[in-house]
C-alpha cells in the first residue's frame, strides 16, 4: 500500500470518528436515557445473578453475602430434593394447568377485543370501551383480591347475598375456598385485569394495515368476516407471533397476564391449597418461612431454565413455520 492510500484511509477514519462524535453530541439526551436504562438493568437484573451459585451450596443467611461463595458445595442436592418432594407432582401440575389455561383463554381475548373495537363505527363508544377495558391493569392484585372478597365471600359477599335473597341458592357458595373454583377464578380475574392493556398492542398492529386493502376488498364484495380473515388477521400476524413467543417464554409465571404468584399467594389458603400451591409460592414459602435460601434458589433456577428453553424453542418453531420471530 503506497503512502497516498494510507493517508486517504487515515483521513477517512478520522472523518468517521469526527462524524460519530458529532452525532453523539446531538443525541446526548437519548444516550443518557439509554445509559440510565443499562445501569438499572446491571444493578437490578444482572448483578443479583451471582446469587444463583446458592442453588449449588448449603447457604445460611447468617454468613452474609460472603457466605454465598464460602458455603459448602453440595452440587445437585437441592434439585434432587425438590424433584423427590412428595408435593412435587401437585405443585408442577397446578403451575402448568394454571399457566396453560391462561394461554388458552387470556391470549385470544385481547386479539378478539381489538378486532371488535376496530370494527366498531361509533368513535365515542370505541374510546369508552377501550378506556374501561384497560383501566383494571393499573389496579394492584391486592386491590383486585379485595374486590373479589367483597363480591364473592361466603360471609359478606354481595353475589351470595343477592343469590340468596332471590331464592336461587339455599346456602352461600364457597367460591374463594373451594379448590375446584380456584383455577377458574384465577383465569377469569387475570383476563378481566389484563385483557384491555394488551388490546392496545394489537390495535396498534391493526392501525398499521393499509386502509386501501379494506376498500379494495369491499369493492370486490368481501364481507366483514372475510375482511377480518384475509386482511386483519394476516396484518396482525407478526405482532401475534411475537406476543405468543413472549407468552410461551413466561408461561410458568402466567404468560400474557403474568400474575401466577400474586394470585396464588393472595387467593390461596389452607382449604384450596391442593390447587393453589404453585412453584413460585412454594419457593417463596420455603425460602423465607423456613430460611432455606439454597433450596428456593434451586427451585427458581429450574423454572428459569425451562422458561429460557421455551423462549428459544417457540422462537425457532415460529421462524420455521411463519418466517416471523422475535430474534
JSON list of C-alpha atoms in Angstrom, two decimals, residues 104-325:
[
{"chain": "A", "resi": 104, "resn": "UNK", "atom": "CA", "xyz": [-55.86, -20.72, 26.11]},
{"chain": "A", "resi": 105, "resn": "UNK", "atom": "CA", "xyz": [-58.22, -18.03, 27.40]},
{"chain": "A", "resi": 106, "resn": "UNK", "atom": "CA", "xyz": [-56.07, -14.92, 28.00]},
{"chain": "A", "resi": 107, "resn": "UNK", "atom": "CA", "xyz": [-54.10, -14.92, 24.75]},
{"chain": "A", "resi": 108, "resn": "UNK", "atom": "CA", "xyz": [-57.03, -14.83, 22.26]},
{"chain": "A", "resi": 109, "resn": "UNK", "atom": "CA", "xyz": [-59.09, -12.40, 24.39]},
{"chain": "A", "resi": 110, "resn": "UNK", "atom": "CA", "xyz": [-57.19, -9.15, 23.57]},
{"chain": "A", "resi": 111, "resn": "UNK", "atom": "CA", "xyz": [-56.93, -10.15, 19.90]},
{"chain": "A", "resi": 112, "resn": "UNK", "atom": "CA", "xyz": [-60.70, -10.64, 19.72]},
{"chain": "A", "resi": 113, "resn": "UNK", "atom": "CA", "xyz": [-61.37, -7.38, 21.59]},
{"chain": "A", "resi": 114, "resn": "UNK", "atom": "CA", "xyz": [-59.00, -5.48, 19.29]},
{"chain": "A", "resi": 115, "resn": "UNK", "atom": "CA", "xyz": [-60.80, -6.79, 16.21]},
{"chain": "A", "resi": 116, "resn": "UNK", "atom": "CA", "xyz": [-64.21, -5.94, 17.67]},
{"chain": "A", "resi": 117, "resn": "UNK", "atom": "CA", "xyz": [-63.08, -2.41, 18.56]},
{"chain": "A", "resi": 118, "resn": "UNK", "atom": "CA", "xyz": [-61.63, -1.96, 15.10]},
{"chain": "A", "resi": 119, "resn": "UNK", "atom": "CA", "xyz": [-64.97, -2.92, 13.57]},
{"chain": "A", "resi": 120, "resn": "UNK", "atom": "CA", "xyz": [-66.91, -0.52, 15.81]},
{"chain": "A", "resi": 121, "resn": "UNK", "atom": "CA", "xyz": [-68.06, 2.54, 13.88]},
{"chain": "A", "resi": 122, "resn": "UNK", "atom": "CA", "xyz": [-69.10, 4.72, 16.84]},
{"chain": "A", "resi": 123, "resn": "UNK", "atom": "CA", "xyz": [-65.88, 6.51, 17.86]},
{"chain": "A", "resi": 124, "resn": "UNK", "atom": "CA", "xyz": [-67.18, 7.55, 21.30]},
{"chain": "A", "resi": 125, "resn": "UNK", "atom": "CA", "xyz": [-68.28, 4.02, 22.12]},
{"chain": "A", "resi": 126, "resn": "UNK", "atom": "CA", "xyz": [-64.96, 2.66, 20.91]},
{"chain": "A", "resi": 127, "resn": "UNK", "atom": "CA", "xyz": [-62.96, 5.05, 23.12]},
{"chain": "A", "resi": 128, "resn": "UNK", "atom": "CA", "xyz": [-65.21, 4.35, 26.11]},
{"chain": "A", "resi": 129, "resn": "UNK", "atom": "CA", "xyz": [-64.83, 0.58, 25.83]},
{"chain": "A", "resi": 130, "resn": "UNK", "atom": "CA", "xyz": [-61.07, 0.82, 25.32]},
{"chain": "A", "resi": 131, "resn": "UNK", "atom": "CA", "xyz": [-60.64, 3.09, 28.36]},
{"chain": "A", "resi": 132, "resn": "UNK", "atom": "CA", "xyz": [-62.82, 0.95, 30.61]},
{"chain": "A", "resi": 133, "resn": "UNK", "atom": "CA", "xyz": [-61.13, -2.27, 29.50]},
{"chain": "A", "resi": 134, "resn": "UNK", "atom": "CA", "xyz": [-57.53, -1.21, 30.20]},
{"chain": "A", "resi": 135, "resn": "UNK", "atom": "CA", "xyz": [-58.16, 0.63, 33.50]},
{"chain": "A", "resi": 136, "resn": "UNK", "atom": "CA", "xyz": [-58.05, -2.61, 35.58]},
{"chain": "A", "resi": 137, "resn": "UNK", "atom": "CA", "xyz": [-54.41, -3.03, 34.53]},
{"chain": "A", "resi": 138, "resn": "UNK", "atom": "CA", "xyz": [-53.48, -0.18, 36.87]},
{"chain": "A", "resi": 139, "resn": "UNK", "atom": "CA", "xyz": [-55.18, -1.81, 39.86]},
{"chain": "A", "resi": 140, "resn": "UNK", "atom": "CA", "xyz": [-52.83, -3.89, 42.03]},
{"chain": "A", "resi": 141, "resn": "UNK", "atom": "CA", "xyz": [-53.63, -7.54, 42.67]},
{"chain": "A", "resi": 142, "resn": "UNK", "atom": "CA", "xyz": [-54.09, -6.77, 46.36]},
{"chain": "A", "resi": 143, "resn": "UNK", "atom": "CA", "xyz": [-56.97, -4.44, 45.48]},
{"chain": "A", "resi": 144, "resn": "UNK", "atom": "CA", "xyz": [-58.37, -6.91, 42.91]},
{"chain": "A", "resi": 145, "resn": "UNK", "atom": "CA", "xyz": [-58.42, -9.68, 45.51]},
{"chain": "A", "resi": 146, "resn": "UNK", "atom": "CA", "xyz": [-60.06, -7.29, 47.97]},
{"chain": "A", "resi": 147, "resn": "UNK", "atom": "CA", "xyz": [-62.77, -6.54, 45.40]},
{"chain": "A", "resi": 148, "resn": "UNK", "atom": "CA", "xyz": [-63.18, -10.27, 44.78]},
{"chain": "A", "resi": 149, "resn": "UNK", "atom": "CA", "xyz": [-63.56, -10.88, 48.51]},
{"chain": "A", "resi": 150, "resn": "UNK", "atom": "CA", "xyz": [-66.22, -8.17, 48.76]},
{"chain": "A", "resi": 151, "resn": "UNK", "atom": "CA", "xyz": [-68.23, -9.75, 45.93]},
{"chain": "A", "resi": 152, "resn": "UNK", "atom": "CA", "xyz": [-67.60, -13.48, 46.35]},
{"chain": "A", "resi": 153, "resn": "UNK", "atom": "CA", "xyz": [-67.04, -14.07, 50.06]},
{"chain": "A", "resi": 154, "resn": "UNK", "atom": "CA", "xyz": [-69.44, -16.61, 51.58]},
{"chain": "A", "resi": 155, "resn": "UNK", "atom": "CA", "xyz": [-69.94, -14.34, 54.63]},
{"chain": "A", "resi": 156, "resn": "UNK", "atom": "CA", "xyz": [-70.27, -10.78, 53.29]},
{"chain": "A", "resi": 157, "resn": "UNK", "atom": "CA", "xyz": [-70.10, -11.28, 49.53]},
{"chain": "A", "resi": 158, "resn": "UNK", "atom": "CA", "xyz": [-72.64, -9.29, 47.51]},
{"chain": "A", "resi": 159, "resn": "UNK", "atom": "CA", "xyz": [-73.08, -12.10, 45.00]},
{"chain": "A", "resi": 160, "resn": "UNK", "atom": "CA", "xyz": [-74.03, -14.67, 47.63]},
{"chain": "A", "resi": 161, "resn": "UNK", "atom": "CA", "xyz": [-76.36, -12.21, 49.36]},
{"chain": "A", "resi": 162, "resn": "UNK", "atom": "CA", "xyz": [-78.09, -11.38, 46.07]},
{"chain": "A", "resi": 163, "resn": "UNK", "atom": "CA", "xyz": [-78.49, -15.03, 45.07]},
{"chain": "A", "resi": 164, "resn": "UNK", "atom": "CA", "xyz": [-79.86, -15.98, 48.48]},
{"chain": "A", "resi": 165, "resn": "UNK", "atom": "CA", "xyz": [-82.27, -13.05, 48.54]},
{"chain": "A", "resi": 166, "resn": "UNK", "atom": "CA", "xyz": [-83.60, -14.15, 45.14]},
{"chain": "A", "resi": 167, "resn": "UNK", "atom": "CA", "xyz": [-84.02, -17.68, 46.43]},
{"chain": "A", "resi": 168, "resn": "UNK", "atom": "CA", "xyz": [-81.69, -19.18, 43.81]},
{"chain": "A", "resi": 169, "resn": "UNK", "atom": "CA", "xyz": [-79.41, -20.83, 46.41]},
{"chain": "A", "resi": 170, "resn": "UNK", "atom": "CA", "xyz": [-80.07, -22.18, 49.91]},
{"chain": "A", "resi": 171, "resn": "UNK", "atom": "CA", "xyz": [-76.58, -21.62, 51.32]},
{"chain": "A", "resi": 172, "resn": "UNK", "atom": "CA", "xyz": [-73.63, -19.38, 50.34]},
{"chain": "A", "resi": 173, "resn": "UNK", "atom": "CA", "xyz": [-71.27, -20.61, 47.62]},
{"chain": "A", "resi": 174, "resn": "UNK", "atom": "CA", "xyz": [-67.70, -21.20, 48.81]},
{"chain": "A", "resi": 175, "resn": "UNK", "atom": "CA", "xyz": [-66.10, -19.72, 45.68]},
{"chain": "A", "resi": 176, "resn": "UNK", "atom": "CA", "xyz": [-62.97, -18.39, 47.39]},
{"chain": "A", "resi": 177, "resn": "UNK", "atom": "CA", "xyz": [-62.21, -21.53, 49.38]},
{"chain": "A", "resi": 178, "resn": "UNK", "atom": "CA", "xyz": [-63.32, -24.40, 47.14]},
{"chain": "A", "resi": 179, "resn": "UNK", "atom": "CA", "xyz": [-60.27, -25.94, 45.38]},
{"chain": "A", "resi": 180, "resn": "UNK", "atom": "CA", "xyz": [-62.41, -26.70, 42.33]},
{"chain": "A", "resi": 181, "resn": "UNK", "atom": "CA", "xyz": [-63.08, -22.99, 41.76]},
{"chain": "A", "resi": 182, "resn": "UNK", "atom": "CA", "xyz": [-59.55, -21.61, 42.12]},
{"chain": "A", "resi": 183, "resn": "UNK", "atom": "CA", "xyz": [-58.35, -22.09, 38.54]},
{"chain": "A", "resi": 184, "resn": "UNK", "atom": "CA", "xyz": [-61.49, -20.56, 37.04]},
{"chain": "A", "resi": 185, "resn": "UNK", "atom": "CA", "xyz": [-61.34, -17.66, 39.49]},
{"chain": "A", "resi": 186, "resn": "UNK", "atom": "CA", "xyz": [-57.65, -17.02, 38.77]},
{"chain": "A", "resi": 187, "resn": "UNK", "atom": "CA", "xyz": [-58.02, -17.19, 34.98]},
{"chain": "A", "resi": 188, "resn": "UNK", "atom": "CA", "xyz": [-61.20, -15.08, 34.92]},
{"chain": "A", "resi": 189, "resn": "UNK", "atom": "CA", "xyz": [-59.75, -12.32, 37.11]},
{"chain": "A", "resi": 190, "resn": "UNK", "atom": "CA", "xyz": [-56.50, -12.29, 35.10]},
{"chain": "A", "resi": 191, "resn": "UNK", "atom": "CA", "xyz": [-58.35, -11.91, 31.79]},
{"chain": "A", "resi": 192, "resn": "UNK", "atom": "CA", "xyz": [-60.50, -9.12, 33.24]},
{"chain": "A", "resi": 193, "resn": "UNK", "atom": "CA", "xyz": [-57.46, -7.28, 34.60]},
{"chain": "A", "resi": 194, "resn": "UNK", "atom": "CA", "xyz": [-55.05, -7.50, 31.64]},
{"chain": "A", "resi": 195, "resn": "UNK", "atom": "CA", "xyz": [-57.14, -8.01, 28.50]},
{"chain": "A", "resi": 196, "resn": "UNK", "atom": "CA", "xyz": [-57.65, -4.31, 27.78]},
{"chain": "A", "resi": 197, "resn": "UNK", "atom": "CA", "xyz": [-53.97, -3.47, 28.27]},
{"chain": "A", "resi": 198, "resn": "UNK", "atom": "CA", "xyz": [-52.77, -5.99, 25.67]},
{"chain": "A", "resi": 199, "resn": "UNK", "atom": "CA", "xyz": [-55.54, -4.91, 23.33]},
{"chain": "A", "resi": 200, "resn": "UNK", "atom": "CA", "xyz": [-53.59, -1.66, 22.83]},
{"chain": "A", "resi": 201, "resn": "UNK", "atom": "CA", "xyz": [-50.73, -3.65, 21.26]},
{"chain": "A", "resi": 202, "resn": "UNK", "atom": "CA", "xyz": [-53.00, -5.41, 18.80]},
{"chain": "A", "resi": 203, "resn": "UNK", "atom": "CA", "xyz": [-54.92, -2.23, 17.96]},
{"chain": "A", "resi": 204, "resn": "UNK", "atom": "CA", "xyz": [-51.58, -0.65, 17.05]},
{"chain": "A", "resi": 205, "resn": "UNK", "atom": "CA", "xyz": [-50.88, -3.60, 14.75]},
{"chain": "A", "resi": 206, "resn": "UNK", "atom": "CA", "xyz": [-54.26, -3.15, 13.08]},
{"chain": "A", "resi": 207, "resn": "UNK", "atom": "CA", "xyz": [-53.63, 0.59, 12.67]},
{"chain": "A", "resi": 208, "resn": "UNK", "atom": "CA", "xyz": [-50.55, -0.26, 10.58]},
{"chain": "A", "resi": 209, "resn": "UNK", "atom": "CA", "xyz": [-52.62, -2.10, 7.96]},
{"chain": "A", "resi": 210, "resn": "UNK", "atom": "CA", "xyz": [-53.12, -0.17, 4.72]},
{"chain": "A", "resi": 211, "resn": "UNK", "atom": "CA", "xyz": [-56.79, 1.05, 4.61]},
{"chain": "A", "resi": 212, "resn": "UNK", "atom": "CA", "xyz": [-56.82, 0.66, 0.83]},
{"chain": "A", "resi": 213, "resn": "UNK", "atom": "CA", "xyz": [-56.79, -3.11, 1.31]},
{"chain": "A", "resi": 214, "resn": "UNK", "atom": "CA", "xyz": [-60.15, -2.93, 3.10]},
{"chain": "A", "resi": 215, "resn": "UNK", "atom": "CA", "xyz": [-61.56, -0.61, 0.42]},
{"chain": "A", "resi": 216, "resn": "UNK", "atom": "CA", "xyz": [-60.45, -2.92, -2.38]},
{"chain": "A", "resi": 217, "resn": "UNK", "atom": "CA", "xyz": [-61.86, -5.97, -0.59]},
{"chain": "A", "resi": 218, "resn": "UNK", "atom": "CA", "xyz": [-65.18, -4.21, -0.01]},
{"chain": "A", "resi": 219, "resn": "UNK", "atom": "CA", "xyz": [-65.43, -3.24, -3.68]},
{"chain": "A", "resi": 220, "resn": "UNK", "atom": "CA", "xyz": [-64.79, -6.89, -4.60]},
{"chain": "A", "resi": 221, "resn": "UNK", "atom": "CA", "xyz": [-67.73, -7.90, -2.41]},
{"chain": "A", "resi": 222, "resn": "UNK", "atom": "CA", "xyz": [-65.87, -9.27, 0.62]},
{"chain": "A", "resi": 223, "resn": "UNK", "atom": "CA", "xyz": [-68.00, -9.26, 3.76]},
{"chain": "A", "resi": 224, "resn": "UNK", "atom": "CA", "xyz": [-66.88, -8.18, 7.21]},
{"chain": "A", "resi": 225, "resn": "UNK", "atom": "CA", "xyz": [-65.81, -11.67, 8.32]},
{"chain": "A", "resi": 226, "resn": "UNK", "atom": "CA", "xyz": [-63.91, -12.19, 5.06]},
{"chain": "A", "resi": 227, "resn": "UNK", "atom": "CA", "xyz": [-62.05, -8.90, 5.54]},
{"chain": "A", "resi": 228, "resn": "UNK", "atom": "CA", "xyz": [-61.14, -9.88, 9.09]},
{"chain": "A", "resi": 229, "resn": "UNK", "atom": "CA", "xyz": [-59.95, -13.31, 7.96]},
{"chain": "A", "resi": 230, "resn": "UNK", "atom": "CA", "xyz": [-57.95, -12.26, 4.91]},
{"chain": "A", "resi": 231, "resn": "UNK", "atom": "CA", "xyz": [-56.73, -8.77, 5.85]},
{"chain": "A", "resi": 232, "resn": "UNK", "atom": "CA", "xyz": [-56.91, -8.04, 9.59]},
{"chain": "A", "resi": 233, "resn": "UNK", "atom": "CA", "xyz": [-55.56, -11.33, 10.94]},
{"chain": "A", "resi": 234, "resn": "UNK", "atom": "CA", "xyz": [-52.70, -11.61, 8.38]},
{"chain": "A", "resi": 235, "resn": "UNK", "atom": "CA", "xyz": [-51.81, -7.98, 9.09]},
{"chain": "A", "resi": 236, "resn": "UNK", "atom": "CA", "xyz": [-51.60, -8.78, 12.81]},
{"chain": "A", "resi": 237, "resn": "UNK", "atom": "CA", "xyz": [-49.61, -11.97, 12.28]},
{"chain": "A", "resi": 238, "resn": "UNK", "atom": "CA", "xyz": [-46.17, -10.55, 13.14]},
{"chain": "A", "resi": 239, "resn": "UNK", "atom": "CA", "xyz": [-47.39, -8.96, 16.37]},
{"chain": "A", "resi": 240, "resn": "UNK", "atom": "CA", "xyz": [-49.37, -12.06, 17.34]},
{"chain": "A", "resi": 241, "resn": "UNK", "atom": "CA", "xyz": [-46.33, -14.30, 16.89]},
{"chain": "A", "resi": 242, "resn": "UNK", "atom": "CA", "xyz": [-44.01, -12.03, 18.90]},
{"chain": "A", "resi": 243, "resn": "UNK", "atom": "CA", "xyz": [-46.53, -11.79, 21.76]},
{"chain": "A", "resi": 244, "resn": "UNK", "atom": "CA", "xyz": [-47.10, -15.55, 21.61]},
{"chain": "A", "resi": 245, "resn": "UNK", "atom": "CA", "xyz": [-43.35, -16.22, 21.90]},
{"chain": "A", "resi": 246, "resn": "UNK", "atom": "CA", "xyz": [-43.11, -13.92, 24.91]},
{"chain": "A", "resi": 247, "resn": "UNK", "atom": "CA", "xyz": [-46.21, -15.59, 26.39]},
{"chain": "A", "resi": 248, "resn": "UNK", "atom": "CA", "xyz": [-44.81, -19.09, 26.00]},
{"chain": "A", "resi": 249, "resn": "UNK", "atom": "CA", "xyz": [-41.46, -18.00, 27.40]},
{"chain": "A", "resi": 250, "resn": "UNK", "atom": "CA", "xyz": [-43.11, -16.67, 30.55]},
{"chain": "A", "resi": 251, "resn": "UNK", "atom": "CA", "xyz": [-45.82, -19.33, 30.70]},
{"chain": "A", "resi": 252, "resn": "UNK", "atom": "CA", "xyz": [-44.72, -20.62, 34.12]},
{"chain": "A", "resi": 253, "resn": "UNK", "atom": "CA", "xyz": [-45.18, -17.12, 35.52]},
{"chain": "A", "resi": 254, "resn": "UNK", "atom": "CA", "xyz": [-48.60, -16.59, 34.00]},
{"chain": "A", "resi": 255, "resn": "UNK", "atom": "CA", "xyz": [-47.76, -15.74, 30.39]},
{"chain": "A", "resi": 256, "resn": "UNK", "atom": "CA", "xyz": [-49.59, -12.78, 28.88]},
{"chain": "A", "resi": 257, "resn": "UNK", "atom": "CA", "xyz": [-51.24, -11.94, 32.21]},
{"chain": "A", "resi": 258, "resn": "UNK", "atom": "CA", "xyz": [-48.17, -12.83, 34.28]},
{"chain": "A", "resi": 259, "resn": "UNK", "atom": "CA", "xyz": [-49.52, -12.95, 37.80]},
{"chain": "A", "resi": 260, "resn": "UNK", "atom": "CA", "xyz": [-49.44, -16.58, 38.91]},
{"chain": "A", "resi": 261, "resn": "UNK", "atom": "CA", "xyz": [-47.51, -15.82, 42.09]},
{"chain": "A", "resi": 262, "resn": "UNK", "atom": "CA", "xyz": [-49.62, -12.86, 43.18]},
{"chain": "A", "resi": 263, "resn": "UNK", "atom": "CA", "xyz": [-52.89, -14.66, 42.52]},
{"chain": "A", "resi": 264, "resn": "UNK", "atom": "CA", "xyz": [-51.82, -17.90, 44.18]},
{"chain": "A", "resi": 265, "resn": "UNK", "atom": "CA", "xyz": [-50.34, -16.09, 47.16]},
{"chain": "A", "resi": 266, "resn": "UNK", "atom": "CA", "xyz": [-53.29, -13.76, 47.72]},
{"chain": "A", "resi": 267, "resn": "UNK", "atom": "CA", "xyz": [-56.17, -16.06, 46.75]},
{"chain": "A", "resi": 268, "resn": "UNK", "atom": "CA", "xyz": [-54.59, -19.22, 48.11]},
{"chain": "A", "resi": 269, "resn": "UNK", "atom": "CA", "xyz": [-55.43, -20.56, 51.56]},
{"chain": "A", "resi": 270, "resn": "UNK", "atom": "CA", "xyz": [-55.19, -23.79, 53.53]},
{"chain": "A", "resi": 271, "resn": "UNK", "atom": "CA", "xyz": [-58.50, -25.03, 52.10]},
{"chain": "A", "resi": 272, "resn": "UNK", "atom": "CA", "xyz": [-57.88, -24.50, 48.36]},
{"chain": "A", "resi": 273, "resn": "UNK", "atom": "CA", "xyz": [-54.16, -25.30, 48.72]},
{"chain": "A", "resi": 274, "resn": "UNK", "atom": "CA", "xyz": [-54.46, -28.54, 46.64]},
{"chain": "A", "resi": 275, "resn": "UNK", "atom": "CA", "xyz": [-54.98, -26.39, 43.52]},
{"chain": "A", "resi": 276, "resn": "UNK", "atom": "CA", "xyz": [-53.49, -23.01, 44.53]},
{"chain": "A", "resi": 277, "resn": "UNK", "atom": "CA", "xyz": [-49.99, -24.08, 45.58]},
{"chain": "A", "resi": 278, "resn": "UNK", "atom": "CA", "xyz": [-47.61, -23.46, 42.65]},
{"chain": "A", "resi": 279, "resn": "UNK", "atom": "CA", "xyz": [-43.85, -23.48, 42.15]},
{"chain": "A", "resi": 280, "resn": "UNK", "atom": "CA", "xyz": [-43.43, -19.76, 42.89]},
{"chain": "A", "resi": 281, "resn": "UNK", "atom": "CA", "xyz": [-45.41, -19.75, 46.14]},
{"chain": "A", "resi": 282, "resn": "UNK", "atom": "CA", "xyz": [-43.72, -22.95, 47.29]},
{"chain": "A", "resi": 283, "resn": "UNK", "atom": "CA", "xyz": [-40.25, -21.47, 46.68]},
{"chain": "A", "resi": 284, "resn": "UNK", "atom": "CA", "xyz": [-41.27, -18.25, 48.42]},
{"chain": "A", "resi": 285, "resn": "UNK", "atom": "CA", "xyz": [-42.51, -20.11, 51.50]},
{"chain": "A", "resi": 286, "resn": "UNK", "atom": "CA", "xyz": [-39.56, -22.47, 51.92]},
{"chain": "A", "resi": 287, "resn": "UNK", "atom": "CA", "xyz": [-37.14, -19.63, 51.21]},
{"chain": "A", "resi": 288, "resn": "UNK", "atom": "CA", "xyz": [-38.45, -17.02, 53.65]},
{"chain": "A", "resi": 289, "resn": "UNK", "atom": "CA", "xyz": [-40.52, -19.04, 56.11]},
{"chain": "A", "resi": 290, "resn": "UNK", "atom": "CA", "xyz": [-38.07, -21.92, 56.53]},
{"chain": "A", "resi": 291, "resn": "UNK", "atom": "CA", "xyz": [-34.92, -19.93, 55.71]},
{"chain": "A", "resi": 292, "resn": "UNK", "atom": "CA", "xyz": [-33.83, -22.46, 53.06]},
{"chain": "A", "resi": 293, "resn": "UNK", "atom": "CA", "xyz": [-32.46, -19.98, 50.55]},
{"chain": "A", "resi": 294, "resn": "UNK", "atom": "CA", "xyz": [-30.37, -22.52, 48.65]},
{"chain": "A", "resi": 295, "resn": "UNK", "atom": "CA", "xyz": [-33.36, -24.83, 48.18]},
{"chain": "A", "resi": 296, "resn": "UNK", "atom": "CA", "xyz": [-35.55, -21.95, 47.00]},
{"chain": "A", "resi": 297, "resn": "UNK", "atom": "CA", "xyz": [-32.83, -20.76, 44.61]},
{"chain": "A", "resi": 298, "resn": "UNK", "atom": "CA", "xyz": [-32.63, -24.25, 43.10]},
{"chain": "A", "resi": 299, "resn": "UNK", "atom": "CA", "xyz": [-36.39, -24.31, 42.52]},
{"chain": "A", "resi": 300, "resn": "UNK", "atom": "CA", "xyz": [-36.39, -20.90, 40.85]},
{"chain": "A", "resi": 301, "resn": "UNK", "atom": "CA", "xyz": [-33.36, -21.84, 38.72]},
{"chain": "A", "resi": 302, "resn": "UNK", "atom": "CA", "xyz": [-35.22, -24.86, 37.37]},
{"chain": "A", "resi": 303, "resn": "UNK", "atom": "CA", "xyz": [-38.12, -22.61, 36.41]},
{"chain": "A", "resi": 304, "resn": "UNK", "atom": "CA", "xyz": [-35.79, -20.07, 34.75]},
{"chain": "A", "resi": 305, "resn": "UNK", "atom": "CA", "xyz": [-34.03, -22.74, 32.68]},
{"chain": "A", "resi": 306, "resn": "UNK", "atom": "CA", "xyz": [-37.37, -24.10, 31.49]},
{"chain": "A", "resi": 307, "resn": "UNK", "atom": "CA", "xyz": [-38.56, -20.58, 30.57]},
{"chain": "A", "resi": 308, "resn": "UNK", "atom": "CA", "xyz": [-35.41, -19.80, 28.56]},
{"chain": "A", "resi": 309, "resn": "UNK", "atom": "CA", "xyz": [-35.74, -23.15, 26.76]},
{"chain": "A", "resi": 310, "resn": "UNK", "atom": "CA", "xyz": [-39.36, -22.38, 25.91]},
{"chain": "A", "resi": 311, "resn": "UNK", "atom": "CA", "xyz": [-38.45, -18.95, 24.51]},
{"chain": "A", "resi": 312, "resn": "UNK", "atom": "CA", "xyz": [-35.78, -20.33, 22.16]},
{"chain": "A", "resi": 313, "resn": "UNK", "atom": "CA", "xyz": [-37.93, -23.31, 21.15]},
{"chain": "A", "resi": 314, "resn": "UNK", "atom": "CA", "xyz": [-41.05, -21.26, 20.40]},
{"chain": "A", "resi": 315, "resn": "UNK", "atom": "CA", "xyz": [-38.98, -18.67, 18.53]},
{"chain": "A", "resi": 316, "resn": "UNK", "atom": "CA", "xyz": [-37.36, -21.40, 16.38]},
{"chain": "A", "resi": 317, "resn": "UNK", "atom": "CA", "xyz": [-40.70, -23.06, 15.61]},
{"chain": "A", "resi": 318, "resn": "UNK", "atom": "CA", "xyz": [-42.36, -19.74, 14.76]},
{"chain": "A", "resi": 319, "resn": "UNK", "atom": "CA", "xyz": [-39.49, -18.80, 12.46]},
{"chain": "A", "resi": 320, "resn": "UNK", "atom": "CA", "xyz": [-39.65, -22.14, 10.64]},
{"chain": "A", "resi": 321, "resn": "UNK", "atom": "CA", "xyz": [-43.43, -22.14, 10.24]},
{"chain": "A", "resi": 322, "resn": "UNK", "atom": "CA", "xyz": [-44.24, -18.49, 9.53]},
{"chain": "A", "resi": 323, "resn": "UNK", "atom": "CA", "xyz": [-40.96, -16.69, 8.88]},
{"chain": "A", "resi": 324, "resn": "UNK", "atom": "CA", "xyz": [-41.69, -14.28, 11.74]},
{"chain": "A", "resi": 325, "resn": "UNK", "atom": "CA", "xyz": [-39.77, -14.45, 15.01]}
]
